[in-house]
Coordinates of C-alpha atoms in Angstrom, one line a residue:
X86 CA 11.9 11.7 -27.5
X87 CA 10.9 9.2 -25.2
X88 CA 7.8 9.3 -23.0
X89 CA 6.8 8.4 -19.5
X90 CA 3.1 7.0 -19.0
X91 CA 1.5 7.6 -16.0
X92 CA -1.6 7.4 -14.2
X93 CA -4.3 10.1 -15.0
X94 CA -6.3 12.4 -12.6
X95 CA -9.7 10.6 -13.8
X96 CA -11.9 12.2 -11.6
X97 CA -11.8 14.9 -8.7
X98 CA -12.6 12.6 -5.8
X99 CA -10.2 9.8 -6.6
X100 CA -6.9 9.1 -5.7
X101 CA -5.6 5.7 -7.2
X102 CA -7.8 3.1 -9.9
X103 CA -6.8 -0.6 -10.8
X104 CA -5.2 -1.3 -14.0
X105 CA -7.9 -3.5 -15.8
X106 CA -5.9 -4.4 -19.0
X107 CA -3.9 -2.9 -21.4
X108 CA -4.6 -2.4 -24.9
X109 CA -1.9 -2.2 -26.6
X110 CA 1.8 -5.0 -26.4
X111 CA 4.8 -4.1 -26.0
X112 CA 6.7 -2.9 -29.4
X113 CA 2.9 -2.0 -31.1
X114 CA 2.9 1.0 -32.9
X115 CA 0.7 3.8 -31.0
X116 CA -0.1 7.0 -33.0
X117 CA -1.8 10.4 -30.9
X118 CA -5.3 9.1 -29.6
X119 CA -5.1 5.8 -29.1
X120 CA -6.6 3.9 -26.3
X121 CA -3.4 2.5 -24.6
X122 CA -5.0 1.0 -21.2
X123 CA -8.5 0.6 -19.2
X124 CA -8.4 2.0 -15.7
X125 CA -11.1 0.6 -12.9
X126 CA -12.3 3.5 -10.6
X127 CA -14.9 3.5 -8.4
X128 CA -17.6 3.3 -11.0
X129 CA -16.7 3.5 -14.2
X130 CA -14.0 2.0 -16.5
X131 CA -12.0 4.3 -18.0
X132 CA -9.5 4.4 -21.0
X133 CA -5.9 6.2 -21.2
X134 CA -5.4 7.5 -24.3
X135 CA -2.0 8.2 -26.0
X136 CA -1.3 11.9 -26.0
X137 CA 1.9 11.2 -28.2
X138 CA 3.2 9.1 -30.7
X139 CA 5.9 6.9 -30.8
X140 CA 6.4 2.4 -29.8
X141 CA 5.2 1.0 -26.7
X142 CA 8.6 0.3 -25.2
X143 CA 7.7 -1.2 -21.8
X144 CA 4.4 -2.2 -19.6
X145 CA 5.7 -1.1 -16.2
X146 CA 2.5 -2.2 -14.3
X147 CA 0.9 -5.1 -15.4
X148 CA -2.9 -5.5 -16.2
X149 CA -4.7 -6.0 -12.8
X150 CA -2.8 -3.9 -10.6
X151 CA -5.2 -2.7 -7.6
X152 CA -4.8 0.7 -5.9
X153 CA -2.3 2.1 -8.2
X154 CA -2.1 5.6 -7.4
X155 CA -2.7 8.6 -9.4
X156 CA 0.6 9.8 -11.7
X157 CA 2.4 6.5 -11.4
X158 CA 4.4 5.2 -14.3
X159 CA 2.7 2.5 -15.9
X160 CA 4.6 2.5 -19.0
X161 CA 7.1 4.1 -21.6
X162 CA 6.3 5.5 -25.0
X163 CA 9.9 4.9 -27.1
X164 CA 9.9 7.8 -30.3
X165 CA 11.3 6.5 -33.5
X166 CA 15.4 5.9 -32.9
X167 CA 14.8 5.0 -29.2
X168 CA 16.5 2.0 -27.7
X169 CA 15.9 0.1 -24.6
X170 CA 18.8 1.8 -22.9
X171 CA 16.4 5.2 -23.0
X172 CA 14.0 2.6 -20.6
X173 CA 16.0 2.6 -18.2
X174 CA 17.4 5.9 -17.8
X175 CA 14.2 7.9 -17.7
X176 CA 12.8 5.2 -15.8
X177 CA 16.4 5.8 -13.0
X178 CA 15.9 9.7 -13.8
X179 CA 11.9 9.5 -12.4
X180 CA 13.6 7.9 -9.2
X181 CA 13.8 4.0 -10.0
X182 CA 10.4 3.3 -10.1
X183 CA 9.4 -0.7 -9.6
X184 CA 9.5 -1.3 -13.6
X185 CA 9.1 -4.8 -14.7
X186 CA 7.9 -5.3 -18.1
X187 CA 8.2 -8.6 -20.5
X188 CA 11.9 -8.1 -20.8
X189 CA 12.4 -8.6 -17.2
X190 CA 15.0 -5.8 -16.0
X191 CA 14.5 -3.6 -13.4
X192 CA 15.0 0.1 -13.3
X193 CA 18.2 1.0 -10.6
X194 CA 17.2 0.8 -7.3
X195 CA 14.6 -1.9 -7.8
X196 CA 16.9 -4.7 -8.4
X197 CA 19.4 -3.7 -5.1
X198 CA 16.0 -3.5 -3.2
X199 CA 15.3 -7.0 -4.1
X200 CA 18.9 -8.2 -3.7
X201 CA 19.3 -6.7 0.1
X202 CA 15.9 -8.6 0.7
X203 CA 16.3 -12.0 1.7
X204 CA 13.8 -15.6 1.8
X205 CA 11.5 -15.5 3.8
X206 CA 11.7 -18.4 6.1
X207 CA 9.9 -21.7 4.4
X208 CA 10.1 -20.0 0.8
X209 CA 12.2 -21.9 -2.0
X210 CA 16.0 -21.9 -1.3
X211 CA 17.9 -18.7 -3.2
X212 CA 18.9 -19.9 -6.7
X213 CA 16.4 -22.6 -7.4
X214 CA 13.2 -20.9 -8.8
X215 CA 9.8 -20.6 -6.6
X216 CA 6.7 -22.5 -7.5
X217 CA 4.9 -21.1 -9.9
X218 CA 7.7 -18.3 -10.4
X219 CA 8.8 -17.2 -14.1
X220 CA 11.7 -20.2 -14.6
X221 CA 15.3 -18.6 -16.0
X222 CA 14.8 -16.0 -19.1
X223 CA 11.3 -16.0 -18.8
X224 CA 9.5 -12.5 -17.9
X225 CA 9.6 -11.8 -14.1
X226 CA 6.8 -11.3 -11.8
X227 CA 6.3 -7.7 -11.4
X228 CA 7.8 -5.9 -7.7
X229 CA 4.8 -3.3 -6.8
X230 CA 5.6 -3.0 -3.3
X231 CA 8.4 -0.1 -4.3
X232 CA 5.7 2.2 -6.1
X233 CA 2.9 1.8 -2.9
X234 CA 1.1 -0.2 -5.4
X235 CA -1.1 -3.6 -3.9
X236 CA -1.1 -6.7 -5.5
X237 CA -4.7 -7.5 -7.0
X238 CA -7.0 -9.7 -5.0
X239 CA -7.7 -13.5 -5.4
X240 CA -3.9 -14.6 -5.2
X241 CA -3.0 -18.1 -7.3
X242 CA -2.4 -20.9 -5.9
X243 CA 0.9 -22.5 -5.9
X244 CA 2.5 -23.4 -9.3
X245 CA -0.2 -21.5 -10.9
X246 CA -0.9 -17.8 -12.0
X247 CA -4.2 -16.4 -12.3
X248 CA -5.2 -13.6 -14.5
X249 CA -8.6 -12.1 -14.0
X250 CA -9.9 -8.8 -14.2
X251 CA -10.5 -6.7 -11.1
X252 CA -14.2 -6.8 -11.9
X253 CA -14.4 -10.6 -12.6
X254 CA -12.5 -11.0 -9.2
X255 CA -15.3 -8.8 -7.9
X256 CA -18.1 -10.6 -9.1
X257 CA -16.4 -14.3 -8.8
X258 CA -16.4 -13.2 -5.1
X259 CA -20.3 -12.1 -4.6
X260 CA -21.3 -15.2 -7.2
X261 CA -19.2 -17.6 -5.2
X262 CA -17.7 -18.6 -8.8
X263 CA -14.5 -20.7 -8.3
X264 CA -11.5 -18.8 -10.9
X265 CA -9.5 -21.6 -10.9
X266 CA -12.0 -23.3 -12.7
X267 CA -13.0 -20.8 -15.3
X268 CA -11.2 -20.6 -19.2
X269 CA -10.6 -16.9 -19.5
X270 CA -11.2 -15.7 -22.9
X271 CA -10.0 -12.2 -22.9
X272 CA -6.4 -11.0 -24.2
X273 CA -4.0 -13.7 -23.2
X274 CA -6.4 -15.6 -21.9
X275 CA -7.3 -13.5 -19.1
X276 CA -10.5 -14.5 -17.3
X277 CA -13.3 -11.5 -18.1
X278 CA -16.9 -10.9 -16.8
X279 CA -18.4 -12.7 -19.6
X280 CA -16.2 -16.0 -18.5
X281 CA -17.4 -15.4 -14.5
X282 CA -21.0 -15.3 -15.8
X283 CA -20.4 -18.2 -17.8
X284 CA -19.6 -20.0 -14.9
X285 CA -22.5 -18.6 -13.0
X286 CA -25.0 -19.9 -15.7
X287 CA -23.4 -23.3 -16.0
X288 CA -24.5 -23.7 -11.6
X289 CA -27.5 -22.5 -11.2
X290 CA -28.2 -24.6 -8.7
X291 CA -25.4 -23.5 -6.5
X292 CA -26.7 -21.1 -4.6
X293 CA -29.7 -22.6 -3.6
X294 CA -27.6 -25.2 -2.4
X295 CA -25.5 -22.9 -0.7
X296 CA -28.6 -21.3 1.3
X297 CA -30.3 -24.8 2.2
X298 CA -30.1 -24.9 6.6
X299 CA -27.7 -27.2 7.6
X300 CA -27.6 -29.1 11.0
X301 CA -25.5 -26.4 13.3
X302 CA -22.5 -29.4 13.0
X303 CA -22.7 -29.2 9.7
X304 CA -23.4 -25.4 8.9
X305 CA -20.1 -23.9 7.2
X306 CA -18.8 -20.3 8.3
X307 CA -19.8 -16.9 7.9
X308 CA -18.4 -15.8 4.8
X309 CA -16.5 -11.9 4.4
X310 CA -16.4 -10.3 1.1
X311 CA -13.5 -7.2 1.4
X312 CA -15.3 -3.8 0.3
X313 CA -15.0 -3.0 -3.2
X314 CA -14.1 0.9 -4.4
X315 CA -17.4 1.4 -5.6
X316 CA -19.3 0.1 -2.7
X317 CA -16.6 2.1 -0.3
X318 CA -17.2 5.3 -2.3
X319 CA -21.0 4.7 -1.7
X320 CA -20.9 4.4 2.0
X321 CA -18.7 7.6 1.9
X322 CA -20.5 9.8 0.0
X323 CA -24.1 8.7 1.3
X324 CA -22.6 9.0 5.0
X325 CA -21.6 12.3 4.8
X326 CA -24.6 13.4 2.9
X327 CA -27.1 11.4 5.9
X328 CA -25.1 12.9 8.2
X329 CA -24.2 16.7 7.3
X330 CA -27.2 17.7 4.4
X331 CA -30.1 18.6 6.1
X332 CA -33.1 16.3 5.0
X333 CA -36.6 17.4 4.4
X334 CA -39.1 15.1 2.9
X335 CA -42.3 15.7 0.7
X336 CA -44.8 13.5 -1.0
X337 CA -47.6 13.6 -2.7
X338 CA -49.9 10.8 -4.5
X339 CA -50.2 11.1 -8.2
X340 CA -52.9 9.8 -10.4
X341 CA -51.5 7.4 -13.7
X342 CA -54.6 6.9 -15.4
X343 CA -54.1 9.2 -18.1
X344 CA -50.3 9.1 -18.6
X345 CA -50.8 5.1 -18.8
X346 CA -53.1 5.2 -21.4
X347 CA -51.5 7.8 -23.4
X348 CA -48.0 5.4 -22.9
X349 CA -50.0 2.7 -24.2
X350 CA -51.1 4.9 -27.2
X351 CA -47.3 6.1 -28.3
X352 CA -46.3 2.9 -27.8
X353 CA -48.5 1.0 -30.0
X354 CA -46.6 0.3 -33.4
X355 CA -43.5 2.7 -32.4
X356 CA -40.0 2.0 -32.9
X357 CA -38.9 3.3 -29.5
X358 CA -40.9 1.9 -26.6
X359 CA -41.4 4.2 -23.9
X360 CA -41.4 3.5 -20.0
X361 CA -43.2 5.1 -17.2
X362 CA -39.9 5.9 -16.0
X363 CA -39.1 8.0 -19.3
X364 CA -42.2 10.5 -18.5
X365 CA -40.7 10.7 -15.1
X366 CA -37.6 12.1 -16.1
X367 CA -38.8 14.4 -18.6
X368 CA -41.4 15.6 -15.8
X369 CA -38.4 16.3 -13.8
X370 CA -37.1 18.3 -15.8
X371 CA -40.1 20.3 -17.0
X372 CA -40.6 20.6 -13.4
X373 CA -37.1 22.0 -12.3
X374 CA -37.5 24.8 -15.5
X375 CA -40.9 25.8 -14.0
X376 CA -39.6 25.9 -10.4
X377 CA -35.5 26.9 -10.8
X378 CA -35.5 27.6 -7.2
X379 CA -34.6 23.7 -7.2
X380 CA -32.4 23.6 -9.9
X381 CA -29.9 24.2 -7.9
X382 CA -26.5 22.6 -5.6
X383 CA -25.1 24.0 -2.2
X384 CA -21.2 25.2 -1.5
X385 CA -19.8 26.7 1.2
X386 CA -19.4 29.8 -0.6
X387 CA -22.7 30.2 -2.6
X388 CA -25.4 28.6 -4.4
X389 CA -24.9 27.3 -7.8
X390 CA -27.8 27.7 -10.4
X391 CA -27.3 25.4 -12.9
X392 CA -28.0 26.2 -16.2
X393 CA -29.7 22.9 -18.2
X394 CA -32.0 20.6 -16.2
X395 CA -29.6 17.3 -16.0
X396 CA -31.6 14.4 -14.5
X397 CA -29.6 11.6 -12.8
X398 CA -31.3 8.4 -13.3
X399 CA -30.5 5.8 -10.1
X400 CA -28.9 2.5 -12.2
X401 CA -28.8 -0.6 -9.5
X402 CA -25.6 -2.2 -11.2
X403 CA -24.2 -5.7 -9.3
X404 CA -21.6 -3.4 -7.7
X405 CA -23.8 -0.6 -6.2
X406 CA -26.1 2.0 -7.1
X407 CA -24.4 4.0 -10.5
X408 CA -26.3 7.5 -11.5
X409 CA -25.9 8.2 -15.2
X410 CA -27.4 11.8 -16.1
X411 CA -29.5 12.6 -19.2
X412 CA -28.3 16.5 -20.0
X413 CA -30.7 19.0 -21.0
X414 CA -33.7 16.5 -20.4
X415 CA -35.9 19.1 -20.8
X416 CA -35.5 19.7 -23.7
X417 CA -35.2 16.1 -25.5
X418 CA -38.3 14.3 -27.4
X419 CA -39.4 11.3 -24.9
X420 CA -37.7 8.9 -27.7
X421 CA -34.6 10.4 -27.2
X422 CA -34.8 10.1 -23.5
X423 CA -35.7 6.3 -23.9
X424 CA -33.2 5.7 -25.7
X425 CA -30.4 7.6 -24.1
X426 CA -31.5 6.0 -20.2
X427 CA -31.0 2.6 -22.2
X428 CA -27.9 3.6 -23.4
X429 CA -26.4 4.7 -20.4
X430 CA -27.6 2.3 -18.0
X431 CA -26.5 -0.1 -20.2
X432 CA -22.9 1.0 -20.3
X433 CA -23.4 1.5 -16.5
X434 CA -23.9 -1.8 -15.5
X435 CA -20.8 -3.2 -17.1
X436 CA -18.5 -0.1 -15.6
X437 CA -18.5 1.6 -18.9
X438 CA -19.6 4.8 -18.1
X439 CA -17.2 7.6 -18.3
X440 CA -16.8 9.9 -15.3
X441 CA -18.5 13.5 -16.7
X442 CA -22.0 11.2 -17.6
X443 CA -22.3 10.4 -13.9
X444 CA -20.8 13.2 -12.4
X445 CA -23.1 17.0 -11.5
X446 CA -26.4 16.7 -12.1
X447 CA -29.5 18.8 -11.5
X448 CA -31.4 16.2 -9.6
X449 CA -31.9 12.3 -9.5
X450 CA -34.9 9.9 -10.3
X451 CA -34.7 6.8 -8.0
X452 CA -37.4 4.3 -8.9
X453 CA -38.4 1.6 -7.1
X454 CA -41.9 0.5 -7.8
X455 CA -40.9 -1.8 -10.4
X456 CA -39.9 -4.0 -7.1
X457 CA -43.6 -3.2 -6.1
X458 CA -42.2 -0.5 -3.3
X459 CA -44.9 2.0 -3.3
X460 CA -43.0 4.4 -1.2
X461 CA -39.9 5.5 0.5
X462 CA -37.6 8.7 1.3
X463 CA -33.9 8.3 -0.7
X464 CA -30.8 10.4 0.4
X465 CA -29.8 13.0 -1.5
X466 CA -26.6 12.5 -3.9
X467 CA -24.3 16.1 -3.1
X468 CA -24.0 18.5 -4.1
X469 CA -27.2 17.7 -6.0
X470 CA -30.0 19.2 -3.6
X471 CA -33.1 16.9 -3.8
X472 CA -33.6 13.5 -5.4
X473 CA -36.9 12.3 -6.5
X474 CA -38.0 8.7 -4.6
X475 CA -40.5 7.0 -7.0
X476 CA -43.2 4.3 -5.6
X477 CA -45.2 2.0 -8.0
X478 CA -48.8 2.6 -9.3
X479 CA -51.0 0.4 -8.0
X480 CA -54.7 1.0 -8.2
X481 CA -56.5 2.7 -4.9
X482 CA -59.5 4.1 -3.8
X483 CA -59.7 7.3 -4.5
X484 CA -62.6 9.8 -3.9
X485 CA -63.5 11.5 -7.2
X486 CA -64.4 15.3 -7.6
X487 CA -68.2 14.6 -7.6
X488 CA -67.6 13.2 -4.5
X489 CA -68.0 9.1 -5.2
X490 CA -65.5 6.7 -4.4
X491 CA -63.7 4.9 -7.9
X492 CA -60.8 3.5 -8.1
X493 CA -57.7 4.8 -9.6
X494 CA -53.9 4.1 -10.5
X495 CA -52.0 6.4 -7.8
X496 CA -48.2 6.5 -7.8
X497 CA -46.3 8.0 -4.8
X498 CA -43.1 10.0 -4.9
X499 CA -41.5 11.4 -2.6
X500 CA -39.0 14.2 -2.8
X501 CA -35.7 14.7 -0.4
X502 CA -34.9 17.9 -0.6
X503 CA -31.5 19.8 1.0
X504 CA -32.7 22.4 3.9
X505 CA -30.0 25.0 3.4
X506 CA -30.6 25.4 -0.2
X507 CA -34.1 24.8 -0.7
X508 CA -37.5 26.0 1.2
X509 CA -39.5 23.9 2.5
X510 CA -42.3 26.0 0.3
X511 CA -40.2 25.8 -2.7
X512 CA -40.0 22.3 -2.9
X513 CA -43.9 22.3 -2.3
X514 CA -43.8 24.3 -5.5
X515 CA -41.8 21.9 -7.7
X516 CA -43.9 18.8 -6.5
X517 CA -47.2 20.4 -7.6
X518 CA -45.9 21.6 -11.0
X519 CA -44.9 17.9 -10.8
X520 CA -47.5 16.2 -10.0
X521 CA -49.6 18.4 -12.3
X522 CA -47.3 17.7 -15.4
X523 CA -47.9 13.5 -14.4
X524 CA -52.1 14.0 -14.5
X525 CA -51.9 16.3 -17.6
X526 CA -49.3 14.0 -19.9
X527 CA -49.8 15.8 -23.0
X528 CA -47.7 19.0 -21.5
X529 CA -45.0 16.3 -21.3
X530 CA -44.7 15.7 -24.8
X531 CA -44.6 19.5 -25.6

C-alpha cells in the first residue's frame, strides 16, 4: 500500500520548517528508518525518517521550500506492485495537493488551477517556454502557491536556476556572498554552507572594503536583511519573557585562584582539556541539587520540580543564540562534561542539533567573559526560571582575611532569577552554595 509523506510536528512551538534537501531520489529503495529528508526549523536541522517501507515514488516539494507547513505532503512512498497511477489518486483523494515531482504531472486540480491562470502581462507569450523555464519534457518547476507554501528566498535570475540551501541563502545574505558566483558542491550541485564559506575565505578583504566611509555622493544604501526563523523565534520568546517573567537580579564576586590552578593541574598531560566554563556548569548543577528550590519552571497551573539538574549552555551560533543542555550534569565526571559541551555546541552551530537537546532545561550558563565582559544581567529562557550571567576573571584588589590588600582573580556572575517561582532568599541560597563550590574546587570534582 502506498504512502503519503508529510510534514512532521518537530517541535511544540513550531508551525511550518523549510525543506533543506532530501535524501533519498526518486525510485531509491527506502526500508523502515531511513533518513528520507532534512527539515530547517528555527534552530535546528532535523531529519524525517521513513516509518514504512516501500520506493520513493514522487518528491512533491522540492529541496528548499521555505515555510512549508506542518502535515503537508512532501512525498509518496510506492509499496512493492505500486504504479504511478496510485500517485495520482491518493495525491486527488488528499484534495489535489500542488504535486510536482521529476515526472512533471500534476495531481487534479493543480493543473486546471494553472490552466484558468493566465500571463501575466510582459511574461513570455503562452506556448513558447519562459526564460530559464524547464523547456518541453523536461521536469516542471514546482507550483507551491496551492499548498500555502513560499518560494525560498534569493530568486534566480533570468535564464538561470539557483539551488542553495535555506541556511547558505541565510548566511550568503549576512556575508554579503554573491550565489551566482559560488560552485555548489552538495547533491546535484546544490550550493551548501561549506561552498558560502568558501566564498567568504576567498574575499577577505570585502568587508573591510565594504565598511571604508565613502563621500556622502558616493555612500551606497542602507542594506535590509528579512528576519530569519531563528532570529524571529528569539525576539519572540525573549520578548515575552522581558516583558511578562518577573526579573530579579543577584550577583556576587567569586575568587578563581584556586579553581585556576587546580584547571591548570588536571589539564597538564590529560587527554580532555578542561575550560573554566566546564567547572561552571558542573557548579550549576551541584548548586541546583544543594538548593532544589531553584531547580524548578513556572506554569499557570503549578510549579514543576524537575527531577535531574539539566544545564543549558548559551552557544552564540552565526544565526542567534542556540542553548544545548547537558542532562544530569551533576552527576557527570568534568571530562564528560567537556566533552559533551564540545559536542553539542559543535552540532549547534551548524543547525545540527535535534530539538529534545535544546529544549527544557533546569537552568542556563551564559558566558561572556571570554569577550572580556566582566558583568551583565541575561533574560531568562522560559519556562526555565533563572539563568546564570557569567563575567570574566580578571585580577582585582581584594582585601584578604587578615585584613591586607592582595590581589586576586575575581569573576562575577550574576543570576536572573523568575519572581513568581523563586524567593528572592532562595536564590541568595543557590548563589552562595555557588560561589562556595567555585573557591573550594575540589567539591566539584566529587
Amino acid at each position: 500500500m502506498a504512502h503519503l509523506i508529510k510534514l512532521p510536528s518537530i517541535a511544540a512551538d513550531t508551525s511550518d520548517g523549510n525543506l533543506h534537501q532530501w535524501l533519498k531520489k526518486e525510485g531509491d529503495p527506502v526500508a523502515v528508518g531511513d533518513a528520507l529528508a532534512e527539515i530547517e526549523t528555527e534552530k535546528a536541522i532535523v531529519e524525517i525518517n521513513a516509518e514504512h517501507a516501500g520506493v520513493l515514488g514522487r518528491i512533491v516539494v522540492p529541496a528548499g521550500a521555505a515555510s512549508v507547513p506542518i502535515n503537508t505532503v512532501i512525498g509518496v512512498l510506492l509499496a512493492e506492485g505500486d504504479d504511478a497511477s496510485v500517485i495520482d489518486r491518493l495525491l486527488a483523494e488528499h484534495g489535489g495537493a500542488a504535486v510536482v515531482g521529476s515526472s512533471g504531472s500534476t495531481a487534479p486540480g493543480v493543473a486546471a488551477s494553472a490552466a484558468a491562470t493566465s500571463p501575466a502581462a510582459g511574461s513570455p507569450a503562452a506556448g513558447s517556454p519562459a526564460a530559464g523555464s524547464p523547456a518541453a519534457g523536461s521536469p516542471a518547476a514546482p507550483d507551491l502557491s496551492a499548498s500555502g507554501i513560499a518560494p525560498a528566498s534569493n530568486a534566480p535570475v533570468p535564464g538561470e536556476r539557483l539551488f542553495a540551501s535555506p541556511l547558505a541563502r541565510r548566511l550568503a545574505a549576512q556575508w554579503h556572498v554573491n550565489l551566482l558566483g559560488v560552485t555548489g558542491t552538495g547533491p546535484h550541485g546544490r550550493i551548501v554552507r561549506r561552498d558560502v564559506e568558501s566564498a567568504r575565505d576567498r574575499a577577505p578583504n570585502a568587508a573591510a572594503a565594504a565598511a571604508t566611509t565613502l563621500p556622502s555622493s558616493n555612500r551606497p544604501a542602507a542594506r535590509r536583511v528579512p528576519h530569519t526563523g531563528m532570529r524571529r523565534a528569539i525576539a519572540r520568546r525573549l520578548t515575552e519573557s522581558k516583558q511578562n517573567v518577573p526579573h530579579f537580579y543577584l550577583s556576587v564576586d567569586c575568587k578563581m585562584d584556586a579553581l585556576l590552578a587546580l584547571r591548570a593541574q588536571a589539564n597538564h598531560g590529560g587527554a580532555v582539556k578542561l575550560s573554566v566554563n566546564d567547572f561552571i556548569v558542573r557548579a550549576a548543577a551541584l548548586a541546583l541539587r544543594e538548593v532544589p528550590e531553584v531547580n524548578v519552571s513556572w506554569h499557570d497551573d503549578a510549579i514543576e520540580y524537575h527531577a535531574g539538574a539539566d544545564i543549558s549552555v548559551a552557544v552564540a551560533t552565526d544565526g542567534g543564540l542556540v542553548t544545548p543542555i547537558v542532562r544530569d550534569a551533576d552527576v557527570k565526571p568534568l571530562s564528560a562534561i567537556a566533552a559533551e559541551i564540545v559536542e553539542l555546541a559543535g552540532r549547534a552551530k551548524i543547525n545540527r542539533l535535534k530539538p529534545e537537546e535544546f529544549t527544557g532545561g533546569s537552568l542556563t550558563v551564559s558566558n561572556l567573559g571570554m569577550y572580556g565582559i566582566t558583568q551583565f544581567a541575561a533574560i531568562i529562557n522560559p519556562p526555565q526560571a533563572a539563568i546564570l550571567a557569567v563575567g570574566a576573571a580578571e585580577r582585582r584588589p581584594v582585601v584578604s582575611e587578615n585584613g591586607e590588600l592582595v590581589a586576586a582573580t575575581v569573576m562575577t556572575v550574576t543570576l536572573s532569577a523568575d519572581h513568581r517561582a523563586v524567593d528572592g532568599a532562595v536564590g541568595a541560597r543557590w548563589l552562595a552554595a555557588f560561589r562556595t563550590l567555585i573557591e573550594n574546587p575540589v567539591r566539584i570534582l566529587l
